[in-house]
XYZ file of C-alpha atoms in Angstrom:
737
model
C 22.822 41.053 31.172
C 21.209 40.610 27.729
C 20.564 36.931 28.578
C 18.506 37.690 31.656
C 16.602 40.440 29.838
C 15.621 38.089 27.016
C 14.756 35.256 29.387
C 12.627 37.583 31.499
C 10.841 38.887 28.411
C 9.941 35.341 27.303
C 8.858 34.504 30.850
C 6.735 37.610 31.257
C 4.994 37.300 27.861
C 4.288 33.567 27.928
C 3.846 32.456 31.526
C 0.404 30.905 32.172
C -0.178 30.406 35.927
C -3.613 28.830 35.387
C -1.903 25.842 33.758
C -0.709 24.919 37.245
C -4.367 24.191 38.108
C -5.897 23.085 34.830
C -3.871 22.092 31.760
C -5.081 22.960 28.300
C -6.740 20.354 26.047
C -4.198 18.209 24.262
C -1.438 18.697 26.860
C -0.587 16.346 29.725
C 0.567 17.789 32.993
C 3.788 16.660 34.789
C 1.789 14.870 37.467
C 1.896 11.595 39.364
C -1.694 10.756 38.363
C -4.568 12.439 36.508
C -2.144 13.777 33.896
C -4.753 14.246 31.165
C -6.766 17.468 31.427
C -10.021 15.579 30.952
C -9.332 13.312 33.953
C -11.561 13.762 37.014
C -8.406 13.718 39.143
C -6.525 16.305 37.117
C -7.251 19.399 39.243
C -6.746 17.433 42.458
C -3.361 16.178 41.269
C -2.302 19.721 40.329
C -3.298 21.104 43.752
C -1.406 18.287 45.476
C 1.669 19.088 43.355
C 1.448 22.782 44.302
C 1.054 21.898 47.973
C 4.165 19.691 47.922
C 6.183 22.276 45.981
C 5.369 25.067 48.458
C 5.393 23.302 51.801
C 8.256 20.969 50.962
C 10.149 23.510 48.893
C 13.669 22.834 50.324
C 13.272 19.164 49.389
C 11.314 19.800 46.166
C 13.969 21.866 44.452
C 16.487 19.010 44.772
C 14.205 16.272 43.370
C 14.320 15.319 39.655
C 11.351 16.647 37.708
C 11.697 14.727 34.408
C 8.739 12.329 34.253
C 8.707 9.355 31.932
C 5.309 7.745 31.466
C 5.075 4.130 32.620
C 2.961 3.569 29.521
C 5.815 4.765 27.312
C 8.255 2.455 29.056
C 5.923 -0.530 28.677
C 5.386 0.348 25.013
C 9.097 0.322 24.270
C 9.587 -2.992 26.060
C 6.648 -4.659 24.298
C 7.519 -3.333 20.848
C 11.087 -4.576 21.194
C 10.079 -8.189 21.886
C 10.448 -10.890 19.249
C 7.946 -13.744 19.159
C 9.036 -16.840 17.243
C 6.059 -19.133 17.771
C 4.093 -17.886 14.741
C 3.891 -17.965 11.799
C 5.785 -20.926 10.336
C 8.763 -20.109 8.155
C 7.609 -22.410 5.314
C 4.596 -22.151 3.042
C 1.573 -23.409 4.885
C -1.866 -24.192 3.490
C -2.434 -23.666 -0.206
C -5.537 -21.517 -0.887
C -7.206 -24.292 -2.913
C -6.935 -26.798 -0.077
C -8.875 -24.471 2.220
C -11.907 -24.109 -0.059
C -14.679 -26.357 1.243
C -16.480 -28.692 -1.141
C -19.954 -29.975 -0.509
C -19.953 -33.546 0.725
C -16.165 -33.759 0.962
C -13.742 -33.471 3.826
C -10.746 -31.383 2.772
C -7.440 -31.330 4.577
C -5.037 -28.406 4.265
C -2.079 -29.094 2.006
C 1.275 -27.353 1.909
C 1.709 -24.910 -0.938
C 3.839 -25.986 -3.885
C 5.524 -24.429 -6.869
C 3.879 -25.215 -10.198
C 5.827 -26.421 -13.234
C 6.322 -24.476 -16.456
C 5.775 -25.345 -20.117
C 1.998 -25.803 -20.033
C 0.170 -26.164 -23.338
C -3.339 -25.078 -24.342
C -6.183 -27.502 -23.844
C -7.966 -26.619 -27.083
C -7.144 -25.031 -30.452
C -9.187 -23.972 -33.430
C -8.398 -25.896 -36.591
C -9.307 -23.352 -39.278
C -9.396 -23.902 -43.025
C -8.848 -20.658 -44.923
C -9.854 -20.205 -48.530
C -8.504 -16.927 -49.850
C -9.524 -14.294 -47.323
C -12.419 -16.273 -45.908
C -12.948 -18.992 -43.351
C -14.104 -22.100 -45.194
C -14.313 -24.424 -42.212
C -13.404 -24.482 -38.526
C -13.617 -26.832 -35.599
C -12.380 -26.957 -32.043
C -9.545 -29.437 -31.760
C -8.089 -30.968 -28.615
C -4.402 -30.289 -28.217
C -3.601 -33.936 -27.436
C -0.594 -33.485 -25.217
C -0.238 -34.859 -21.748
C 2.387 -34.595 -19.049
C 2.387 -37.416 -16.540
C 3.602 -36.063 -13.221
C 5.976 -38.395 -11.315
C 4.969 -39.606 -7.877
C 6.347 -37.577 -4.921
C 8.469 -35.498 -7.270
C 10.700 -38.479 -8.124
C 11.379 -40.155 -11.449
C 11.042 -38.587 -14.878
C 8.335 -36.597 -16.605
C 6.641 -38.550 -19.404
C 5.062 -36.810 -22.368
C 2.568 -38.459 -24.644
C 0.140 -37.621 -27.412
C -2.755 -39.687 -28.667
C -1.945 -41.015 -32.130
C 1.577 -39.638 -32.348
C 4.580 -38.248 -30.526
C 5.388 -34.850 -29.098
C 7.254 -33.646 -32.193
C 4.058 -33.984 -34.255
C 2.144 -31.435 -32.178
C 1.010 -28.590 -34.453
C 2.362 -25.077 -34.364
C -0.315 -22.519 -33.662
C -0.972 -18.790 -33.846
C -2.355 -17.067 -30.755
C -4.517 -13.979 -31.257
C -4.276 -11.224 -28.676
C -6.899 -8.466 -28.654
C -8.818 -6.098 -26.434
C -12.478 -7.011 -26.035
C -13.394 -3.312 -26.172
C -11.733 -3.037 -29.595
C -13.490 -6.144 -30.861
C -16.794 -4.792 -29.565
C -16.324 -1.481 -31.423
C -15.444 -3.303 -34.645
C -18.408 -5.657 -34.212
C -20.900 -2.802 -34.082
C -19.096 -0.884 -36.863
C -19.781 -3.901 -39.068
C -23.461 -3.846 -38.044
C -23.191 -7.006 -35.987
C -26.202 -8.112 -33.982
C -26.054 -9.737 -30.580
C -28.250 -12.560 -29.412
C -30.732 -11.873 -26.609
C -29.093 -12.462 -23.261
C -30.267 -12.515 -19.653
C -29.929 -9.291 -17.730
C -26.557 -9.022 -16.027
C -27.120 -9.029 -12.248
C -25.716 -6.118 -10.210
C -22.063 -6.769 -9.546
C -21.836 -9.253 -12.427
C -18.347 -9.755 -13.765
C -19.101 -9.977 -17.491
C -20.851 -7.565 -19.797
C -21.895 -10.166 -22.382
C -22.988 -13.783 -22.310
C -20.672 -16.550 -23.546
C -22.530 -16.777 -26.866
C -22.272 -13.037 -27.522
C -18.607 -12.979 -26.521
C -17.971 -15.642 -29.144
C -19.822 -13.589 -31.762
C -17.666 -10.564 -30.962
C -14.455 -12.628 -30.980
C -15.441 -14.125 -34.356
C -15.091 -10.670 -35.924
C -11.416 -10.661 -34.899
C -10.863 -14.079 -36.486
C -12.626 -12.919 -39.675
C -10.393 -9.865 -39.946
C -7.343 -12.063 -39.412
C -8.532 -14.295 -42.261
C -8.751 -11.300 -44.620
C -5.362 -9.931 -43.569
C -3.265 -13.111 -43.536
C -1.109 -14.064 -46.492
C -2.235 -17.382 -48.039
C 0.324 -20.164 -48.039
C -1.190 -21.971 -51.020
C -2.073 -19.485 -53.701
C -5.660 -20.046 -54.772
C -6.029 -23.101 -52.552
C -6.996 -23.925 -49.002
C -4.760 -23.425 -45.989
C -5.125 -25.107 -42.625
C -3.899 -23.210 -39.584
C -4.245 -23.843 -35.873
C -5.437 -20.782 -33.953
C -5.744 -20.077 -30.249
C -8.543 -17.553 -29.719
C -9.669 -17.167 -26.133
C -13.457 -17.438 -26.277
C -13.236 -20.494 -28.571
C -10.315 -22.261 -26.880
C -10.519 -21.472 -23.215
C -13.283 -24.013 -22.594
C -14.935 -26.995 -24.293
C -17.138 -26.013 -27.268
C -19.912 -28.309 -26.064
C -20.288 -26.350 -22.845
C -22.725 -23.510 -23.358
C -23.541 -22.509 -19.797
C -21.391 -19.831 -18.222
C -21.245 -21.589 -14.865
C -20.121 -24.910 -16.360
C -17.164 -23.473 -18.275
C -15.940 -21.216 -15.469
C -13.662 -23.850 -13.924
C -11.974 -24.526 -17.256
C -11.580 -20.799 -17.830
C -9.909 -20.341 -14.451
C -7.361 -23.071 -15.178
C -6.523 -21.744 -18.664
C -6.179 -18.132 -17.534
C -3.696 -19.226 -14.876
C -1.343 -20.624 -17.556
C -1.875 -17.962 -20.205
C 1.803 -16.965 -20.230
C 2.771 -20.520 -21.234
C 0.072 -20.708 -23.923
C 1.365 -17.564 -25.652
C 5.026 -18.392 -25.051
C 4.624 -21.719 -26.867
C 2.769 -20.203 -29.813
C 4.677 -19.930 -33.095
C 3.506 -16.348 -33.405
C 1.098 -13.901 -31.787
C -1.270 -11.736 -33.833
C -2.019 -8.385 -32.175
C -5.244 -6.488 -32.914
C -6.991 -3.222 -32.050
C -9.618 -1.081 -33.790
C -7.696 2.238 -34.041
C -6.672 3.235 -37.549
C -2.893 3.213 -38.090
C -2.087 1.946 -34.590
C 0.986 -0.312 -34.438
C 0.230 -1.453 -30.856
C 3.479 -0.226 -29.290
C 2.265 3.023 -27.702
C 0.759 3.100 -24.226
C -2.248 4.969 -25.653
C -3.278 1.803 -27.487
C -6.246 0.041 -25.913
C -4.521 -3.309 -26.388
C -1.298 -2.186 -24.671
C -3.174 -1.223 -21.498
C -4.826 -4.614 -21.042
C -3.876 -6.619 -17.957
C -3.203 -9.832 -19.901
C -1.075 -8.152 -22.600
C 2.022 -8.690 -20.456
C 1.521 -12.448 -20.347
C 0.628 -12.610 -24.039
C 3.541 -10.667 -25.511
C 6.474 -10.883 -23.128
C 8.053 -14.078 -24.487
C 6.606 -14.576 -27.960
C 9.239 -15.108 -30.699
C 7.216 -13.500 -33.539
C 4.540 -10.823 -33.703
C 1.958 -10.249 -36.433
C 0.828 -6.618 -36.235
C -2.718 -6.286 -37.576
C -2.775 -2.606 -38.567
C -6.080 -1.060 -39.608
C -6.193 1.345 -42.559
C -8.655 2.818 -45.042
C -9.278 0.694 -48.145
C -8.602 2.828 -51.204
C -11.771 3.536 -53.154
C -14.150 2.058 -50.586
C -15.621 3.421 -47.345
C -14.603 0.359 -45.303
C -11.415 -0.372 -43.412
C -9.077 -3.274 -43.967
C -6.293 -4.861 -41.925
C -2.776 -5.445 -43.151
C -0.287 -7.634 -41.326
C 3.224 -6.444 -40.585
C 5.655 -9.037 -39.223
C 8.191 -8.247 -36.493
C 10.384 -10.417 -34.317
C 9.243 -10.491 -30.719
C 12.525 -8.927 -29.641
C 12.166 -5.947 -32.006
C 8.522 -5.458 -31.073
C 9.337 -5.343 -27.352
C 12.271 -3.002 -28.035
C 9.864 -0.615 -29.796
C 7.453 -0.829 -26.861
C 10.375 -0.056 -24.558
C 11.208 3.089 -26.545
C 7.590 4.267 -26.571
C 7.298 3.632 -22.831
C 10.345 5.829 -22.212
C 8.840 8.605 -24.332
C 5.653 8.451 -22.260
C 7.591 8.170 -18.967
C 6.011 4.793 -18.228
C 9.089 3.541 -16.433
C 7.708 0.284 -15.097
C 6.668 -0.831 -18.570
C 10.074 0.282 -19.832
C 11.751 -1.858 -17.183
C 9.651 -4.907 -18.089
C 10.469 -4.687 -21.782
C 14.138 -4.074 -21.023
C 14.161 -7.230 -18.883
C 12.512 -9.329 -21.608
C 14.473 -7.868 -24.531
C 17.928 -8.007 -22.973
C 17.594 -11.539 -21.619
C 17.428 -10.705 -17.942
C 19.854 -7.771 -17.878
C 17.414 -6.151 -15.432
C 17.683 -8.192 -12.199
C 14.714 -10.209 -11.050
C 13.857 -8.075 -7.973
C 13.505 -4.990 -10.173
C 11.633 -6.901 -12.899
C 9.176 -8.471 -10.435
C 8.523 -5.086 -8.884
C 7.801 -3.529 -12.276
C 5.561 -6.426 -13.329
C 3.447 -6.212 -10.181
C 3.141 -2.420 -10.244
C 2.346 -2.305 -13.962
C -0.230 -5.105 -13.655
C -2.039 -3.286 -10.836
C -2.002 -0.054 -12.851
C -3.482 -1.763 -15.916
C -6.161 -3.517 -13.888
C -7.277 -0.216 -12.380
C -7.171 1.516 -15.784
C -9.559 -1.161 -17.066
C -11.957 -0.633 -14.151
C -11.164 -3.894 -12.338
C -10.602 -2.426 -8.887
C -11.135 -5.773 -7.153
C -8.262 -7.316 -9.150
C -9.891 -10.751 -9.530
C -7.569 -11.742 -12.397
C -4.401 -10.079 -11.121
C -2.802 -13.299 -9.914
C -3.712 -15.233 -13.058
C -2.260 -12.528 -15.305
C 1.040 -12.522 -13.395
C 1.308 -16.298 -13.015
C 4.066 -17.541 -15.289
C 5.809 -14.171 -15.490
C 7.516 -14.468 -12.095
C 10.352 -16.916 -11.314
C 8.112 -19.160 -9.204
C 4.581 -19.845 -10.322
C 1.483 -21.016 -8.544
C -0.754 -23.936 -9.320
C -3.642 -22.285 -11.253
C -6.184 -23.760 -8.842
C -4.582 -21.841 -5.942
C -5.329 -18.517 -7.629
C -8.980 -18.380 -6.656
C -9.828 -15.150 -8.487
C -12.041 -13.932 -5.635
C -9.781 -11.465 -3.885
C -7.036 -10.122 -6.115
C -4.919 -9.022 -3.155
C -5.073 -12.552 -1.729
C -3.861 -14.032 -5.023
C -1.062 -11.474 -5.246
C -0.014 -12.184 -1.648
C 0.168 -15.898 -2.452
C 2.304 -15.271 -5.544
C 4.681 -13.014 -3.617
C 4.937 -15.572 -0.836
C 5.948 -18.137 -3.451
C 8.525 -15.675 -4.823
C 9.911 -14.462 -1.507
C 13.342 -15.781 -2.486
C 13.439 -13.294 -5.376
C 11.491 -10.288 -4.179
C 11.179 -8.282 -0.970
C 7.535 -7.248 -0.604
C 8.665 -4.102 1.220
C 9.407 -2.554 -2.182
C 5.745 -2.846 -3.138
C 4.356 -1.854 0.266
C 6.452 1.329 0.203
C 4.554 2.483 -2.912
C 1.019 1.848 -1.718
C -1.544 4.344 -0.573
C -4.241 3.466 1.924
C -6.452 0.569 0.935
C -9.913 1.306 -0.395
C -12.534 1.103 2.370
C -14.203 -1.991 0.890
C -11.070 -4.168 0.886
C -11.316 -7.028 3.377
C -7.976 -8.022 4.858
C -4.681 -7.390 3.045
C -5.009 -3.752 4.034
C -1.265 -3.132 4.014
C -1.612 -2.632 0.248
C -3.619 -0.174 -1.783
C -3.525 1.834 -4.949
C -0.023 2.706 -6.028
C 1.454 6.169 -6.265
C 2.246 7.238 -9.803
C 5.854 6.629 -10.845
C 8.024 9.664 -11.455
C 11.669 10.249 -12.179
C 13.589 9.587 -9.007
C 11.226 7.073 -7.434
C 13.514 4.312 -8.665
C 15.692 5.275 -5.704
C 13.920 2.674 -3.602
C 16.008 0.629 -1.188
C 14.217 -1.563 1.339
C 15.292 -1.128 4.962
C 13.217 -4.051 6.251
C 12.082 -7.443 4.961
C 8.367 -8.095 4.481
C 6.611 -11.397 3.766
C 2.840 -11.991 3.416
C 1.783 -14.576 6.012
C -1.274 -16.064 7.685
C -1.391 -15.339 11.403
C -3.455 -16.935 14.178
C -4.091 -14.578 17.082
C -4.668 -17.533 19.395
C -4.544 -21.322 19.243
C -8.179 -21.794 18.254
C -8.678 -18.667 16.149
C -8.763 -18.867 12.344
C -5.729 -17.714 10.389
C -5.979 -14.219 9.003
C -3.772 -12.494 6.431
C -1.046 -10.196 7.683
C 2.172 -8.660 6.485
C 5.160 -9.731 8.542
C 7.729 -6.908 8.694
C 10.825 -8.559 10.102
C 12.954 -6.638 12.639
C 12.120 -3.137 11.424
C 13.048 0.207 12.902
C 10.131 2.047 14.460
C 9.530 5.605 15.631
C 6.921 6.185 18.357
C 4.369 8.952 17.782
C 2.494 10.842 20.462
C -0.792 12.703 20.117
C -0.361 14.390 23.514
C 2.017 17.207 24.313
C 3.805 16.825 27.651
C 4.354 19.899 29.790
C 8.082 20.281 30.559
C 8.501 20.705 34.328
C 12.298 20.860 34.097
C 12.416 23.498 31.349
C 14.292 25.935 33.606
C 17.338 23.669 33.625
C 17.775 22.649 29.991
C 15.975 25.151 27.772
C 18.502 27.606 26.233
C 15.897 30.407 26.291
C 15.900 30.235 30.094
C 19.683 30.123 30.511
C 19.949 33.734 31.730
C 17.051 33.424 34.159
C 18.380 30.095 35.460
C 21.779 31.600 36.284
C 20.262 34.570 38.143
C 17.826 32.331 40.019
C 20.472 29.828 41.076
C 22.949 32.604 41.945
C 20.334 34.488 43.926
C 19.149 31.324 45.694
C 22.673 30.361 46.707
C 23.318 33.864 48.012
C 20.112 33.918 50.065
C 20.695 30.413 51.407
C 24.157 31.480 52.579
C 22.568 34.508 54.230
C 20.079 32.187 55.912
C 22.810 29.875 57.142
C 24.747 32.827 58.589
C 21.558 34.188 60.181
C 20.786 30.783 61.684
C 23.967 31.015 63.723
C 22.417 33.976 65.599
C 18.696 33.219 65.194
C 17.853 29.731 64.029
C 14.197 30.559 63.409
C 15.025 33.568 61.234
C 17.659 31.639 59.297
C 15.308 28.727 58.595
C 12.618 31.180 57.477
C 14.979 32.833 54.986
C 16.015 29.437 53.584
C 12.430 28.179 53.369
C 11.150 31.390 51.711
C 14.050 31.279 49.228
C 13.277 27.652 48.331
C 9.561 28.443 48.040
C 10.122 31.383 45.679
C 12.564 29.286 43.643
C 10.075 26.370 43.433
C 7.223 28.692 42.383
C 9.352 30.309 39.675
C 10.440 26.846 38.524
C 6.793 25.767 38.285
C 5.846 28.929 36.398
C 8.662 28.430 33.888
C 7.300 24.903 33.400
C 3.977 26.353 32.183
C 5.680 27.956 29.177
C 7.282 24.950 27.478
C 6.452 21.404 26.420
C 8.833 18.477 26.069
C 10.486 18.227 22.701
C 11.578 14.606 22.480
C 9.140 12.812 20.137
C 7.230 12.995 16.887
C 3.826 14.540 17.450
C 0.703 14.028 15.336
C -2.023 16.670 15.197
C -5.345 15.819 13.574
C -6.046 19.014 11.672
C -9.808 18.993 12.153
C -9.357 18.962 15.948
C -7.055 21.992 15.957
C -8.708 25.440 16.163
C -8.422 26.877 12.674
C -6.734 23.696 11.451
C -3.293 25.267 11.983
C -1.113 22.924 14.054
C 1.856 25.302 14.167
C -0.188 28.184 15.523
C -1.626 25.942 18.229
C 1.818 24.562 19.118
C 3.203 28.059 19.440
C 0.417 28.882 21.878
C 1.693 26.016 24.040
C 5.418 26.697 23.554
C 6.808 29.948 22.078
C 9.864 28.165 20.632
C 7.773 26.550 17.875
C 8.409 29.448 15.531
C 9.506 27.642 12.334
C 6.409 26.991 10.204
C 8.710 27.141 7.163
C 10.574 23.948 8.199
C 8.344 21.742 6.040
C 9.438 18.451 4.552
C 7.001 18.984 1.732
C 6.447 18.947 -2.030
C 9.849 20.477 -2.762
C 11.674 17.538 -1.148
C 9.155 14.754 -1.623
C 9.465 12.583 -4.686
C 6.918 9.988 -3.539
C 3.685 11.776 -2.664
C 0.526 10.068 -1.480
C -2.577 11.693 -2.871
C -5.309 9.960 -0.869
C -8.453 8.439 -2.222
C -11.560 10.150 -0.931
C -14.964 8.804 -0.016
C -18.100 10.885 0.361
C -20.825 9.253 2.411
C -24.129 11.080 2.791
C -22.435 14.485 2.845
C -19.997 13.306 5.519
C -16.407 14.553 5.419
C -14.077 12.770 3.077
C -11.797 9.976 4.221
C -8.969 9.832 4.956
C -8.449 13.094 6.767
C -5.482 15.423 7.080
C -2.933 15.206 9.867
C 0.290 17.083 10.591
C 3.372 15.214 11.777
C 5.891 17.385 13.621
C 9.289 16.469 15.006
C 9.246 18.379 18.302
C 13.055 18.280 18.468
C 13.754 20.057 15.180
C 10.452 21.659 14.217
C 10.427 19.789 10.876
C 6.891 18.922 9.860
C 5.024 17.225 7.043
C 1.444 16.506 6.051
C -0.120 13.058 5.924
C -3.500 11.498 5.202
C -4.717 9.000 7.812
C -7.800 6.923 8.519
C -7.297 7.129 12.284
C -4.733 8.466 14.706
C -1.331 6.685 14.449
C 0.941 5.905 17.383
C 3.902 4.399 15.530
C 5.872 4.723 12.307
C 7.648 1.686 10.861
C 10.576 2.438 8.560
C 10.178 0.710 5.191
C 12.589 2.090 2.602
C 14.853 4.819 1.355
C 12.506 6.295 -1.215
C 13.447 9.246 -3.352
C 15.306 11.692 -1.118
C 13.640 10.620 2.115
C 12.579 7.686 4.245
C 9.176 6.137 3.609
C 7.353 4.943 6.720
C 4.055 3.195 7.327
C 1.849 4.860 9.942
C 0.351 2.300 12.305
C -2.253 2.061 15.031
C -0.327 -0.419 17.155
C -1.198 -2.165 20.407
C 0.899 -0.658 23.197
C 0.338 -2.929 26.177
C -0.307 -6.476 24.966
C 2.709 -8.695 25.656
C 1.961 -11.054 22.767
C 1.902 -11.035 18.992
C -0.725 -8.563 17.823
C -1.776 -7.255 14.430
C -1.305 -3.538 13.876
C -3.515 -1.512 11.542
C -2.120 0.574 8.723
C -3.601 4.066 8.963
C -1.400 6.035 6.552
C 1.887 6.513 4.719
C 4.455 9.267 5.082
C 7.859 10.275 3.727
C 10.270 11.835 6.247
C 13.777 13.324 6.301
C 16.681 10.857 6.553
C 17.501 11.953 10.135
C 14.586 9.834 11.385
C 16.830 6.782 11.052
C 18.906 8.133 13.942
C 15.709 8.520 15.998
C 14.326 5.057 15.273
C 14.385 2.140 17.690
C 14.767 -1.574 17.064
C 11.437 -3.352 17.038
C 10.431 -6.992 16.981
C 8.494 -8.471 14.106
C 5.557 -6.217 13.300
C 2.399 -7.757 11.836
C 0.126 -5.472 9.829
C -3.435 -6.370 8.882
C -6.967 -5.366 9.769
C -10.402 -5.466 8.189
C -12.469 -3.100 6.081
C -13.054 0.357 7.501
C -16.481 1.568 8.549
C -18.067 4.424 6.579
C -17.354 7.851 8.059
C -19.828 9.352 10.493
C -21.498 12.665 9.685
C -20.082 15.661 11.560
C -21.930 16.884 14.648
C -24.344 19.747 14.194
C -23.066 23.267 14.834
C -19.468 22.076 14.727
C -17.100 24.827 15.941
C -14.435 23.843 13.426
C -14.768 23.900 9.627
C -14.497 20.540 7.931
C -13.319 20.384 4.334
C -11.853 17.800 1.974
C -9.487 15.447 3.729
C -10.836 16.009 7.272
C -12.664 13.569 9.508
C -15.714 14.018 11.693
C -15.283 15.471 15.155
C -15.915 13.702 18.410
C -19.592 13.703 19.310
C -18.711 15.532 22.500
C -17.063 18.342 20.559
C -14.143 18.233 22.977
C -10.847 19.359 21.555
C -8.418 16.470 21.882
C -5.281 16.596 19.831
């Protein structure tokens, strides 16, 4: 008896007969056509359904009422297909071979691994006298490697006027330009007049002024070094970037740029082959091992210090009895210096830097996949900390630190994400790109292509629990035979979880919803009893018996339809765009559509989430910030979580076990095209582990897309408040979840 009382209470309080005529915005009706409430056929389809249910009631109550959308069926078929015609499994065109040159016909060439052991092109031959520089000149490092034809034969090494063993040892100087600039002005240095830097220019100073600033570093090294010949002259070979990265006779910035690009791409080899590396910054007492040091946070520091055998620490201190500062040199082995950096990184909770130094210090005790991951993440972090958001030099700084290296010419230095994708494609045998993709936020709106990456979430304790559940490789994909190749991320055979932005009214709720169990039993029992009465009556009066049966079926069908207005189907993940929900409360709106959504406390939120994506935001002429807030709800369990998206997703691709949950990429994915298409990344989310049981096998998923358009301003007199993290409403103002 208590069951029927409770069922009747729920029915009486929540039944909405008008939903049989017109569904509410955001909810699809259980119809044969016109299912969306904004369809012109929606009311007609509802009236036709009512007509069939009433006039064909004895047949209606025995027909199945669970409707599966044809669109959903097509989507599952299409997403499960595997297309093997593109892209090729091997490296295709190298980036350099695709760059057009005026007056030349260029043919695409296959990408190749570059060799190691490169030497600098130029050195400074410096004569020191006491603590001063008596004489200096740029000297060619006369060493040549003759590459064998077609990769066969032996490598020949030669040097003009001597053999390889006579090549001089040299000291490489590593410094932060900002530190050198501060010291230069502290010493009352004066810059030469220089042309005004154009908007968007890459360099703050001209080549001549950069050399003047770098000269201060060399002068301080001269004062700090210990003379070899007491009272005499010493000759030492020095590698100092602005004096050795291009020919001294080239004075124009444009003319030396090509040489600079080549040298920067082999910087790791230049510093690795140095006898010792001198490290410099302007901060008094700094020993260059703490992450607060300006030098430590440089992008190129990793390449300059990771393999050096000996480190000269130039430590600045006050000169006793004088107002000026002096530098003193402290000598450490490279191993001990990196071990100290490792300790300091642990103290500061910089775990990627810690991992890198542990890998270098302990001779590869940290496996390559983990080391590559840390190198890439730390390099991106340093580049952003230095204000280089376009990452032009990211590939050049990492080249030589990964197991497979690129030819320097293939790292174009135009799009940092393109260079990084090329490096990771070269190193796909050592590193699964999924590990990196699982850490990335949404790409900045200005990024063209390569939009599966973005700024990285900050590392915290526990985020090392990162196990890839799919394999990802950067590729170039042609949408059709004659279309140009465009960058995409190939996620091979992932698990995917469909997302719906429409609720579906549950027409068969009477039969499977536990809340209606009592009412269902009484209705079925009563209907059977009345039908038996009708059958018995038909033996005496066939018309009266048929009338009883028909009226019983009609009442049963009407009650069944009315129960269907209370509930929605609970079989998928649902996404609600918060700015399109009255009051921005998705749970309150869901409960108005189905009273069983009564668990707003079932959040997979900050308490469980170790990886958290704090979105970038963009204000555009007082428009709402992008991306905007969305709520993802598992309709089966009531578990929900918040996400930031750039547009409405329709699929989640499982990437990795991350922290205590499962990290997924939110995609806007083509649902009907039976061919290889490129999905668009619209967000990231971390979900409970049970989503793995809900996921479905998917074919290869390609992720790409272009730069996003700036957000539109909200419509005037908007009925819903828009705050940080919410997108503009539809111009029509129509509520569409």
